[in-house]
Amino acid sequence: MSPPENKTSPLAAPVTSLWGVGAERAAQLARLDIHTVEDLLLHRPRRYEDRRHFKRISELTKDEAATARGTIIVQGLKRFRGGSKSVFEFVLDDGTARLHCRWWNLPFMEKYFAVGDEVFVFGKLVETKPRTMDHPETEVIEGGEEGFIHINRIAPVYPLTEGLPQRWLRGFIWRTLEKFENQLVGQASRLSPSLGQKNLRQAGSLSYANAVRMIHFPEELADVEIARRRLALDEFIALQSAIQRRRKNFEARSRALPCGGDNRLMKPFLAQLGFKLTGAQTKVLREIRADMSGAGVSPARSESATHGRDARATTTATPMRRLLQGDVGSGKTVVAACTALMALESGFNAALMAPTEILAEQHFRNFQKWFEPLGVRVELQTGSRKTASDKQKQNSSLVTRHPSPVTFTVGTHALLTSGFDIPNLGLVIIDEQHKFGVAQREQLVRKGNYPHLLVMTATPIPRTLGLTLYGDLDVSVIDEMPAGRGRVKTFVRAADKLPKVWEFIREKISAGRQAYVIYPRVEEQDTANDLKAVTKELENVRRALAPFRVGLLHGRLKSREKDEVMTAFRTNQIQALVATALIEVGVDVPNASIMLIENAERFGLAQLHQLRGRIGRGAHESQCILIAGAKNEEARQRLKILEETADGFRIAEADLKLRGPGELLGRQQSGLPKFRFGNLVDDLDLIRQARERVARKAPLGF
Ligand code: ADP
Ligand code: MG
């Protein structure tokens, strides 16, 4: 993160302003994302080499990568296969033994070394007789003034790019550090921990300037982690400041519309639902109503709920900004409907944005069924279609009965397009928020002139991510499933068990159930290749399940075709649906109780958990069968977590550890900042500390 406060800081100067950086070096540095002096000073070493102590060549082993140092006593390039293949080799001697170093098919290596050169090498032995390393990392030790930068110390080893020597970059960073020492100390303007020189060793009380120096040239290896944490804290502080600015900005512009409602529509709505709200749904709705009525204070504020607001803000009326988390199937849609009714009862329009057309259409149908009898107009706005409810168009008497009927608009990101506008908007709901970026969310809020906001997600978000991505939202959790749900049993099976699995599915279909068969896709959008694969699979599935009828759903279908397939499935005209992971979000067909997922190892755990949330929605016992590629034992072990637990949070935590935040949230998640030093898996304590400091406006140290 670049320092937000001080744009004219000397650290913001381009690297080209430094001595020794011409066009070529600048281009190389740019490939490493180094553009400014600050970028350079925060270029993080990949590893460190303790060059105070070396292994003797005679002590090198096959299992452990280590650094040795010696003199080249002989070297040469051998070509073979008519010159198309080659091996370059030198022999290093350190007085204890000799070490052969080889490079295959890199003939140009020859020109970097000469007999008599003193060299560091880092690697593992591939052979012990004679001692041999293949493609070790090397650095020629040159005499001269700067020797002390590179030897007799713990030396940083940086990520490089072609043409950029390790030694040059290390020297360059050293000199730049010297030159900018004072400016680094001058970074005192940023929020940062107050000092305590005596505790210098403890992360958080280390000065920024010292941390930057230590990350490059630590005195002890243990210092590296201390410095990393200090720099990570700085990144988290910058991020939390941005989050709180966003919140303040929102509060400054917002109109706390009174949207508490009077139950006039809610009562008949709940009466016709056919089920009672769960305790968790009711609890969440109370929190929502407190926000919507303009009180701006919800009764229960957890740590996550209070973040970002100081005590004063909670007593001011501000619109709702709330994240609703609830596992798949926990009943978020009904909560969304009740929330919408509060706004509609209060005379304001409301809108809901969903990430896919299929989901938007499903919501449209549900809300039509629920709201039209109440005199609310329901509209659909997607890329391919804009429909006011047909029935309503015909039934103009509705308009007569309700002189100015309120409107509920369901749409995809088409709601964001410029020509489209909803006047008098009191509430924006975003479903499956994790499929949108923070930017899109804010765009809709801005467009609606800062109304109440409810965002919903089924991806349980580990705390670190929650505080990072949704740090400016209050959080409500639906932590209870509706009663009477059949359980979902999950099985991991190897591909050779497929015949048995098909037999099992046929039995279930004979008993009246329906099935999903899912194939992974590689990209967010289905590619032509995925399409070919899934079309071919359709034939296999048809054969395996004949005479039952099988339909196909993928991202390349026109929305009318998608609609037809979904309708046929919903009405049981087709018994099995072959699909790409497109149905991951939100689709609700209670009679479908079996899911087969092919190549399950290609999906993340959280995504698989979402997928299986499509079943277990009716009263029937449901089965989810994960087929893992036969060879990959590790992948199968990973999938076992899904056999063991239905706890979305545990699954998300595991996924975060295994695959990192980008993968957990999906590629489209654009709200996730890049950290050089911060680590979203391990740094929960630092993220919390950063929040606190920003909230307290903790006066800054250095
Ligand atoms: P999600 O939270 O995944 O969006 P949905 O809102 O789609 O879940 O709800 C899943 C299913 O549960 C729907 O068929 C819905 O009608 C039903 N449902 C929601 N709330 C209840 C409840 N309190 N009791 C029984 N069924 C419910
Ligand atoms: Mg949903």
PDB file of N, CA and C and ligand atoms in Angstrom, residues 273 275-278 281 326-335 362-363 370 431-432 456 458 478 482-483 485 586-588 590 613-614 617, ligand 1:
ATOM      1  N   LEU A 273     -47.160 -17.825   4.000  1.00  0.00           N
ATOM      2  CA  LEU A 273     -45.886 -18.494   3.702  1.00  0.00           C
ATOM      3  C   LEU A 273     -45.967 -20.013   3.784  1.00  0.00           C
ATOM      4  N   PHE A 275     -44.974 -21.642   6.436  1.00  0.00           N
ATOM      5  CA  PHE A 275     -44.101 -22.083   7.519  1.00  0.00           C
ATOM      6  C   PHE A 275     -43.860 -20.912   8.452  1.00  0.00           C
ATOM      7  N   LYS A 276     -43.375 -21.259   9.642  1.00  0.00           N
ATOM      8  CA  LYS A 276     -43.049 -20.219  10.614  1.00  0.00           C
ATOM      9  C   LYS A 276     -41.589 -19.845  10.474  1.00  0.00           C
ATOM     10  N   LEU A 277     -41.291 -18.586  10.672  1.00  0.00           N
ATOM     11  CA  LEU A 277     -39.887 -18.179  10.634  1.00  0.00           C
ATOM     12  C   LEU A 277     -39.117 -18.881  11.746  1.00  0.00           C
ATOM     13  N   THR A 278     -37.877 -19.190  11.485  1.00  0.00           N
ATOM     14  CA  THR A 278     -37.054 -19.776  12.543  1.00  0.00           C
ATOM     15  C   THR A 278     -36.701 -18.683  13.549  1.00  0.00           C
ATOM     16  N   GLN A 281     -34.149 -16.375  12.063  1.00  0.00           N
ATOM     17  CA  GLN A 281     -34.702 -15.415  11.101  1.00  0.00           C
ATOM     18  C   GLN A 281     -35.377 -14.252  11.837  1.00  0.00           C
ATOM     19  N   GLY A 326     -25.581 -16.475   6.275  1.00  0.00           N
ATOM     20  CA  GLY A 326     -26.321 -17.656   6.666  1.00  0.00           C
ATOM     21  C   GLY A 326     -25.993 -18.757   5.680  1.00  0.00           C
ATOM     22  N   ASP A 327     -25.769 -19.925   6.194  1.00  0.00           N
ATOM     23  CA  ASP A 327     -25.364 -21.039   5.355  1.00  0.00           C
ATOM     24  C   ASP A 327     -26.421 -21.279   4.278  1.00  0.00           C
ATOM     25  N   VAL A 328     -26.024 -21.968   3.205  1.00  0.00           N
ATOM     26  CA  VAL A 328     -26.979 -22.269   2.150  1.00  0.00           C
ATOM     27  C   VAL A 328     -28.186 -22.969   2.742  1.00  0.00           C
ATOM     28  N   GLY A 329     -29.371 -22.510   2.343  1.00  0.00           N
ATOM     29  CA  GLY A 329     -30.588 -23.143   2.809  1.00  0.00           C
ATOM     30  C   GLY A 329     -31.099 -22.630   4.137  1.00  0.00           C
ATOM     31  N   SER A 330     -30.434 -21.656   4.711  1.00  0.00           N
ATOM     32  CA  SER A 330     -30.867 -21.164   6.020  1.00  0.00           C
ATOM     33  C   SER A 330     -32.057 -20.212   5.912  1.00  0.00           C
ATOM     34  N   GLY A 331     -32.426 -19.847   4.684  1.00  0.00           N
ATOM     35  CA  GLY A 331     -33.632 -19.045   4.492  1.00  0.00           C
ATOM     36  C   GLY A 331     -33.394 -17.542   4.449  1.00  0.00           C
ATOM     37  N   LYS A 332     -32.397 -17.131   3.675  1.00  0.00           N
ATOM     38  CA  LYS A 332     -32.099 -15.706   3.571  1.00  0.00           C
ATOM     39  C   LYS A 332     -33.123 -14.979   2.701  1.00  0.00           C
ATOM     40  N   THR A 333     -33.700 -15.704   1.728  1.00  0.00           N
ATOM     41  CA  THR A 333     -34.614 -15.035   0.803  1.00  0.00           C
ATOM     42  C   THR A 333     -35.838 -14.486   1.529  1.00  0.00           C
ATOM     43  N   VAL A 334     -36.356 -15.267   2.450  1.00  0.00           N
ATOM     44  CA  VAL A 334     -37.535 -14.809   3.187  1.00  0.00           C
ATOM     45  C   VAL A 334     -37.192 -13.581   4.027  1.00  0.00           C
ATOM     46  N   VAL A 335     -36.002 -13.579   4.601  1.00  0.00           N
ATOM     47  CA  VAL A 335     -35.563 -12.409   5.359  1.00  0.00           C
ATOM     48  C   VAL A 335     -35.477 -11.196   4.435  1.00  0.00           C
ATOM     49  N   GLN A 362     -35.389 -16.666 -10.683  1.00  0.00           N
ATOM     50  CA  GLN A 362     -36.005 -17.423  -9.605  1.00  0.00           C
ATOM     51  C   GLN A 362     -36.550 -16.480  -8.526  1.00  0.00           C
ATOM     52  N   HIS A 363     -35.754 -15.479  -8.184  1.00  0.00           N
ATOM     53  CA  HIS A 363     -36.229 -14.491  -7.217  1.00  0.00           C
ATOM     54  C   HIS A 363     -37.456 -13.770  -7.755  1.00  0.00           C
ATOM     55  N   TRP A 370     -45.268 -13.806  -4.086  1.00  0.00           N
ATOM     56  CA  TRP A 370     -45.463 -13.294  -2.733  1.00  0.00           C
ATOM     57  C   TRP A 370     -46.068 -11.887  -2.706  1.00  0.00           C
ATOM     58  N   ASP A 431     -27.840 -10.049  -3.218  1.00  0.00           N
ATOM     59  CA  ASP A 431     -27.795 -11.471  -2.877  1.00  0.00           C
ATOM     60  C   ASP A 431     -26.453 -12.043  -3.313  1.00  0.00           C
ATOM     61  N   GLU A 432     -25.954 -13.003  -2.570  1.00  0.00           N
ATOM     62  CA  GLU A 432     -24.692 -13.651  -2.903  1.00  0.00           C
ATOM     63  C   GLU A 432     -23.605 -12.616  -3.151  1.00  0.00           C
ATOM     64  N   MET A 456     -26.242 -10.050   1.328  1.00  0.00           N
ATOM     65  CA  MET A 456     -26.406 -11.410   1.854  1.00  0.00           C
ATOM     66  C   MET A 456     -25.336 -12.313   1.266  1.00  0.00           C
ATOM     67  N   ALA A 458     -23.775 -16.554   1.481  1.00  0.00           N
ATOM     68  CA  ALA A 458     -23.799 -17.887   2.071  1.00  0.00           C
ATOM     69  C   ALA A 458     -22.397 -18.400   2.272  1.00  0.00           C
ATOM     70  N   ILE A 478     -27.645 -15.820  10.459  1.00  0.00           N
ATOM     71  CA  ILE A 478     -28.694 -16.831  10.646  1.00  0.00           C
ATOM     72  C   ILE A 478     -27.988 -18.131  10.986  1.00  0.00           C
ATOM     73  N   PRO A 482     -33.976 -24.167   9.011  1.00  0.00           N
ATOM     74  CA  PRO A 482     -35.398 -24.475   9.193  1.00  0.00           C
ATOM     75  C   PRO A 482     -35.562 -25.936   9.586  1.00  0.00           C
ATOM     76  N   ALA A 483     -36.548 -26.209  10.411  1.00  0.00           N
ATOM     77  CA  ALA A 483     -36.772 -27.578  10.864  1.00  0.00           C
ATOM     78  C   ALA A 483     -37.268 -28.443   9.704  1.00  0.00           C
ATOM     79  N   ARG A 485     -35.741 -30.398   7.693  1.00  0.00           N
ATOM     80  CA  ARG A 485     -34.892 -30.624   6.524  1.00  0.00           C
ATOM     81  C   ARG A 485     -34.318 -32.018   6.561  1.00  0.00           C
ATOM     82  N   GLY A 586     -27.855 -20.241  -5.144  1.00  0.00           N
ATOM     83  CA  GLY A 586     -29.251 -19.917  -4.967  1.00  0.00           C
ATOM     84  C   GLY A 586     -30.366 -20.774  -5.523  1.00  0.00           C
ATOM     85  N   VAL A 587     -30.092 -21.656  -6.493  1.00  0.00           N
ATOM     86  CA  VAL A 587     -31.202 -22.366  -7.117  1.00  0.00           C
ATOM     87  C   VAL A 587     -31.902 -23.283  -6.108  1.00  0.00           C
ATOM     88  N   ASP A 588     -33.208 -23.312  -6.169  1.00  0.00           N
ATOM     89  CA  ASP A 588     -33.989 -23.972  -5.127  1.00  0.00           C
ATOM     90  C   ASP A 588     -35.037 -24.909  -5.721  1.00  0.00           C
ATOM     91  N   PRO A 590     -36.730 -28.254  -4.283  1.00  0.00           N
ATOM     92  CA  PRO A 590     -36.731 -29.139  -3.112  1.00  0.00           C
ATOM     93  C   PRO A 590     -36.752 -30.635  -3.444  1.00  0.00           C
ATOM     94  N   GLY A 613     -25.428 -27.436  -1.112  1.00  0.00           N
ATOM     95  CA  GLY A 613     -26.559 -26.734  -0.508  1.00  0.00           C
ATOM     96  C   GLY A 613     -27.789 -26.706  -1.407  1.00  0.00           C
ATOM     97  N   ARG A 614     -27.613 -27.088  -2.679  1.00  0.00           N
ATOM     98  CA  ARG A 614     -28.769 -27.176  -3.597  1.00  0.00           C
ATOM     99  C   ARG A 614     -29.665 -28.350  -3.231  1.00  0.00           C
ATOM    100  N   ARG A 617     -33.085 -29.784   0.557  1.00  0.00           N
ATOM    101  CA  ARG A 617     -34.014 -28.668   0.737  1.00  0.00           C
ATOM    102  C   ARG A 617     -35.432 -29.151   0.983  1.00  0.00           C
TER     103      ARG A 617
HETATM  104  P1  ADP B   1     -30.650 -19.412   1.196  1.00  0.00           P
HETATM  105  O1  ADP B   1     -30.359 -18.895   2.559  1.00  0.00           O
HETATM  106  O2  ADP B   1     -29.653 -20.428   0.755  1.00  0.00           O
HETATM  107  O3  ADP B   1     -30.841 -18.301   0.201  1.00  0.00           O
HETATM  108  P2  ADP B   1     -33.409 -19.888   0.714  1.00  0.00           P
HETATM  109  O4  ADP B   1     -33.849 -18.546   1.111  1.00  0.00           O
HETATM  110  O5  ADP B   1     -33.363 -20.182  -0.746  1.00  0.00           O
HETATM  111  O6  ADP B   1     -32.000 -20.215   1.336  1.00  0.00           O
HETATM  112  O7  ADP B   1     -34.323 -20.929   1.475  1.00  0.00           O
HETATM  113  C1  ADP B   1     -34.200 -22.301   1.256  1.00  0.00           C
HETATM  114  C2  ADP B   1     -35.552 -22.980   1.372  1.00  0.00           C
HETATM  115  O8  ADP B   1     -35.986 -22.967   2.701  1.00  0.00           O
HETATM  116  C3  ADP B   1     -36.629 -22.323   0.564  1.00  0.00           C
HETATM  117  O9  ADP B   1     -37.363 -23.325  -0.078  1.00  0.00           O
HETATM  118  C4  ADP B   1     -37.457 -21.585   1.590  1.00  0.00           C
HETATM  119  O10 ADP B   1     -38.775 -21.438   1.191  1.00  0.00           O
HETATM  120  C5  ADP B   1     -37.329 -22.486   2.790  1.00  0.00           C
HETATM  121  N1  ADP B   1     -37.469 -21.814   4.083  1.00  0.00           N
HETATM  122  C6  ADP B   1     -36.991 -20.599   4.418  1.00  0.00           C
HETATM  123  N2  ADP B   1     -37.303 -20.297   5.705  1.00  0.00           N
HETATM  124  C7  ADP B   1     -37.982 -21.358   6.203  1.00  0.00           C
HETATM  125  C8  ADP B   1     -38.584 -21.659   7.479  1.00  0.00           C
HETATM  126  N3  ADP B   1     -38.512 -20.798   8.487  1.00  0.00           N
HETATM  127  N4  ADP B   1     -39.179 -22.848   7.612  1.00  0.00           N
HETATM  128  C9  ADP B   1     -39.233 -23.725   6.592  1.00  0.00           C
HETATM  129  N5  ADP B   1     -38.715 -23.501   5.377  1.00  0.00           N
HETATM  130  C10 ADP B   1     -38.092 -22.333   5.167  1.00  0.00           C
END
